[in-house]
mmCIF file of C-alpha atoms in Angstrom:
data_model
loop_
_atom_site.group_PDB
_atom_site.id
_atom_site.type_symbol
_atom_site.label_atom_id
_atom_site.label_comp_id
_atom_site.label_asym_id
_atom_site.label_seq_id
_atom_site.Cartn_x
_atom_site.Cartn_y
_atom_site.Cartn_z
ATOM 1 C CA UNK A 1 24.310 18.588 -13.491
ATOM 2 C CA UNK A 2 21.444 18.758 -15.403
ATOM 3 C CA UNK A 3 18.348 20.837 -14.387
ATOM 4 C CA UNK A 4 14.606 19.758 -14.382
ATOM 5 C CA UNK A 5 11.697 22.228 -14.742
ATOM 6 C CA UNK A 6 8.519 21.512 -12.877
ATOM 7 C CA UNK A 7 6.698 20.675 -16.181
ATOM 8 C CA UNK A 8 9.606 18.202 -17.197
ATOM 9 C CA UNK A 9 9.926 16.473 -13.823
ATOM 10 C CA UNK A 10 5.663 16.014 -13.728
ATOM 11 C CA UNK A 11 6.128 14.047 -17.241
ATOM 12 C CA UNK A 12 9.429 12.232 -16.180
ATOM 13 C CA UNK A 13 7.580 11.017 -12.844
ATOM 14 C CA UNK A 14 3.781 11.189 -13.773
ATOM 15 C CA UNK A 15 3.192 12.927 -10.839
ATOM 16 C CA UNK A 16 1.056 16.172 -10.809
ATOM 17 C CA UNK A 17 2.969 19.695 -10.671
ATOM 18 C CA UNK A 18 0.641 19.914 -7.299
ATOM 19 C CA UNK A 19 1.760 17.115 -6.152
ATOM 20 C CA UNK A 20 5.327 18.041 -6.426
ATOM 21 C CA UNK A 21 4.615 21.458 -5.160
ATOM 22 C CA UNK A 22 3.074 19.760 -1.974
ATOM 23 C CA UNK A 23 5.770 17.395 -1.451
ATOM 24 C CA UNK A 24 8.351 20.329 -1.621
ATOM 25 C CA UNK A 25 5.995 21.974 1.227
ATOM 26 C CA UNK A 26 6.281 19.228 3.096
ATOM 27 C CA UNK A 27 10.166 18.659 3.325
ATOM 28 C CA UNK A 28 10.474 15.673 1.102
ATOM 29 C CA UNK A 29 11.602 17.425 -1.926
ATOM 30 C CA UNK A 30 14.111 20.087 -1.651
ATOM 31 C CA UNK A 31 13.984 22.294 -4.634
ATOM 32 C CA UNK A 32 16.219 25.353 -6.227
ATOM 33 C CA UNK A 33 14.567 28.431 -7.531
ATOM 34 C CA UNK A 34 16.111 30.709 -9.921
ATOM 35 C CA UNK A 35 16.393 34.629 -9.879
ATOM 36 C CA UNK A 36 12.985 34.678 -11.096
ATOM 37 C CA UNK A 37 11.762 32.533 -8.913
ATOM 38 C CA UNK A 38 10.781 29.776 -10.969
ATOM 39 C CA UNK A 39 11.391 25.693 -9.452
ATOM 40 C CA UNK A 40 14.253 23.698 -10.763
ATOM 41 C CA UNK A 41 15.548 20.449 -9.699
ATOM 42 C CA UNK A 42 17.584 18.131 -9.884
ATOM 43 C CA UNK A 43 18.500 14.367 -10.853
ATOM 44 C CA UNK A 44 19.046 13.613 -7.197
ATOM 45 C CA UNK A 45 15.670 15.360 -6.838
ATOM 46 C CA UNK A 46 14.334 12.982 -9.423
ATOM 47 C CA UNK A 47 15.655 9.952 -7.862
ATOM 48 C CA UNK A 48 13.612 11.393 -3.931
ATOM 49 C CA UNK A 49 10.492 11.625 -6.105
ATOM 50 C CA UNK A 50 10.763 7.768 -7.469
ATOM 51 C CA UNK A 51 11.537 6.636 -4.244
ATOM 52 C CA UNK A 52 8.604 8.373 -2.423
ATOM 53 C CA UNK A 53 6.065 7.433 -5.244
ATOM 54 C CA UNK A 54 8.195 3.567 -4.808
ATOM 55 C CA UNK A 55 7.482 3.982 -0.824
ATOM 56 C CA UNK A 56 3.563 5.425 -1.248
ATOM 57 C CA UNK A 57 3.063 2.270 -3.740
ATOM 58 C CA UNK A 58 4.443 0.269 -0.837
ATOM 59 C CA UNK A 59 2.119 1.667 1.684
ATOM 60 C CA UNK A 60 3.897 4.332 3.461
ATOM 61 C CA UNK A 61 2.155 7.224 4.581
ATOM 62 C CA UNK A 62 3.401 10.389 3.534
ATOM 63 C CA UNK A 63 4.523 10.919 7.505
ATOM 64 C CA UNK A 64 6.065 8.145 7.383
ATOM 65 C CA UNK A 65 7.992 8.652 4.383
ATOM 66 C CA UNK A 66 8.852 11.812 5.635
ATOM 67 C CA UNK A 67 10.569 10.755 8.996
ATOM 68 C CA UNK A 68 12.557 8.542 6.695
ATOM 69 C CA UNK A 69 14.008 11.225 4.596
ATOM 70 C CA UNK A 70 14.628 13.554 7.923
ATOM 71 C CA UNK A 71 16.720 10.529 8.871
ATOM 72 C CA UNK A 72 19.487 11.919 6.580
ATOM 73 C CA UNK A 73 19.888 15.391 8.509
ATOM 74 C CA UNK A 74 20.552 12.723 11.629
ATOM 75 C CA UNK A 75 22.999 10.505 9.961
ATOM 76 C CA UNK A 76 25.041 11.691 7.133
ATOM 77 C CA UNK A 77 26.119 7.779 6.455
ATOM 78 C CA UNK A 78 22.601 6.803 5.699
ATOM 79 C CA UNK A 79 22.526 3.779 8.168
ATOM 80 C CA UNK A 80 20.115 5.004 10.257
ATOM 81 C CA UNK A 81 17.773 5.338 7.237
ATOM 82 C CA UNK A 82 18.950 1.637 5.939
ATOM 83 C CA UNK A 83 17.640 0.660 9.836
ATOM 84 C CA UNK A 84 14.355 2.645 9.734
ATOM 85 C CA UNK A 85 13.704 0.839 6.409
ATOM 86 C CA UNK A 86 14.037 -2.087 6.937
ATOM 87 C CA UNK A 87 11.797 -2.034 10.381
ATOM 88 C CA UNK A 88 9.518 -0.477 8.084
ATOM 89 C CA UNK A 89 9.084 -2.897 5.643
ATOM 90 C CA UNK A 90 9.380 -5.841 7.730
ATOM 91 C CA UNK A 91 6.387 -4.251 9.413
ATOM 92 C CA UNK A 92 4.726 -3.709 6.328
ATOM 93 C CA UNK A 93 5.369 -7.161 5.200
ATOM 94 C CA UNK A 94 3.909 -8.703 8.216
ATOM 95 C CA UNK A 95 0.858 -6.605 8.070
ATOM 96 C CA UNK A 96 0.182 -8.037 4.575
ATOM 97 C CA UNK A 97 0.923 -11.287 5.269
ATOM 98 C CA UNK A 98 -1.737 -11.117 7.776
ATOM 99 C CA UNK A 99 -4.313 -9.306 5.412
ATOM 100 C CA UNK A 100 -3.730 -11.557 3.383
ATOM 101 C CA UNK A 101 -4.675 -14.668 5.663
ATOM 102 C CA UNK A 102 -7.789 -12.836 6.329
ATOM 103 C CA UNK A 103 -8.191 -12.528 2.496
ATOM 104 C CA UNK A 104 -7.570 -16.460 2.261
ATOM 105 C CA UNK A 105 -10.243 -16.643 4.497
ATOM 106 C CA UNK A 106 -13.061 -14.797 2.570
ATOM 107 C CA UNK A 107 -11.939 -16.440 -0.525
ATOM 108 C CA UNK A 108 -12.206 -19.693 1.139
ATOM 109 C CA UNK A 109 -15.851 -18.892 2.658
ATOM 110 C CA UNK A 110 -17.148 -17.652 -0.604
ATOM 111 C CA UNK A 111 -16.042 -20.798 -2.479
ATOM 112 C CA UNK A 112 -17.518 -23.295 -0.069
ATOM 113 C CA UNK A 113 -21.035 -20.843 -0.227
ATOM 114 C CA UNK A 114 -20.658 -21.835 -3.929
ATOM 115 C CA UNK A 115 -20.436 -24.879 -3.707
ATOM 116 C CA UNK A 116 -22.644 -25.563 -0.862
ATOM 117 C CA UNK A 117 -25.369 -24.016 -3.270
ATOM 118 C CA UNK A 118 -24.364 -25.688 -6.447
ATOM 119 C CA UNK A 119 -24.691 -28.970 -5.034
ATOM 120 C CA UNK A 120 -28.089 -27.786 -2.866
ATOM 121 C CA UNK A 121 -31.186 -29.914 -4.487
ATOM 122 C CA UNK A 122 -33.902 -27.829 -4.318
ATOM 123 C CA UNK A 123 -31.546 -24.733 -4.942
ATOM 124 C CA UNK A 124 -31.517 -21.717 -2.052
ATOM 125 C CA UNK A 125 -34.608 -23.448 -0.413
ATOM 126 C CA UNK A 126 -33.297 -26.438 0.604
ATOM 127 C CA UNK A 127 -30.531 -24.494 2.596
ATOM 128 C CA UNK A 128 -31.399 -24.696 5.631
ATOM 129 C CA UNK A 129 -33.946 -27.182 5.769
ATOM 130 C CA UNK A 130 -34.853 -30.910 6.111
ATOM 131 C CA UNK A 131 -31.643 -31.789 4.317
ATOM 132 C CA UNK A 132 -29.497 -30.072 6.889
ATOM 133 C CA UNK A 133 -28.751 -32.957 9.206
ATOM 134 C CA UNK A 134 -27.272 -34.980 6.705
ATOM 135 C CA UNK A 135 -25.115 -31.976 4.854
ATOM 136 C CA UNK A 136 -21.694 -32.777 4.676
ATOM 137 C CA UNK A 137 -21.387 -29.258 5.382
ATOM 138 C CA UNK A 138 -23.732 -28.985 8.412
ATOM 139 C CA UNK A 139 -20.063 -28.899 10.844
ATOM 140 C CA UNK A 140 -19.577 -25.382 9.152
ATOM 141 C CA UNK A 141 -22.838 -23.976 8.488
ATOM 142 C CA UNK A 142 -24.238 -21.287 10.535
ATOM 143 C CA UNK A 143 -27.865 -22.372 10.256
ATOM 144 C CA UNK A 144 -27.515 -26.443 11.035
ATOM 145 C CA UNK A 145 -28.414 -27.006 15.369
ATOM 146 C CA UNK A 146 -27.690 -30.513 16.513
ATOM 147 C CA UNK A 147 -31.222 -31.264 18.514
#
């Protein structure tokens, strides 16, 4: 088994030596030390650190990727981490779906404010003004009042 100093494992991940120092603080990294104290790991200890920076890309909060890992003290099959997740992403999934309607939504708003100006005759001026009754846009602009 092949041992990892802190140096090697910061290049091999990217990650800062503080942030693997924290992360061992925190329970999600268990690391060795030798007689002198110094931090080794380990390729299993490799393979934690992608799949925290894989679940922090992903959204997780470093709480939440934590309960996940503490899931393996619980259940020595690993199902009950499988279960957690999966929860978790289909939760995170949904949650972006949704951002990204809302997203949609700008996009779509800013595009017809384009447009509405682009095509505006006098430029900003005209909007609102005389021409407002007969906008084709007057059913979603703010500024158009039926009298």
């Amino acid at each position: 088994m092949k041992r990892y100093k802190i140096g090697e494992v910061s290049r091999l991940t990217g990650l800062t030596l503080r942030t693997i120092r924290y992360y061992g603080e925190l329970g999600l990294l268990s690391e060795a030390r030798t007689n002198g104290g110094q931090r080794y790991y380990s390729d299993s200890d490799l393979v934690y650190l992608k799949r925290i920076m894989e679940l922090k890309f992903l959204g997780f909060s470093l709480e939440e990727i934590s309960k996940i890992i503490k899931l393996k003290e619980e259940d020595k099959s690993g199902n009950k981490r499988r279960m957690e997740l999966l929860t978790q992403y289909r939760s995170k999934l949904s949650q972006d779906i949704e951002r990204m309607k809302i997203l949609q939504e700008h996009i779509d708003e800013l595009n017809w404010h384009i447009k509405q100006l682009e095509e505006a005759e006098d430029g900003f001026k005209a909007c609102p003004g005389s021409l407002c009754a007969s906008c084709e846009h007057k059913s979603r602009c703010i500024f158009f009042k039926e009298n």
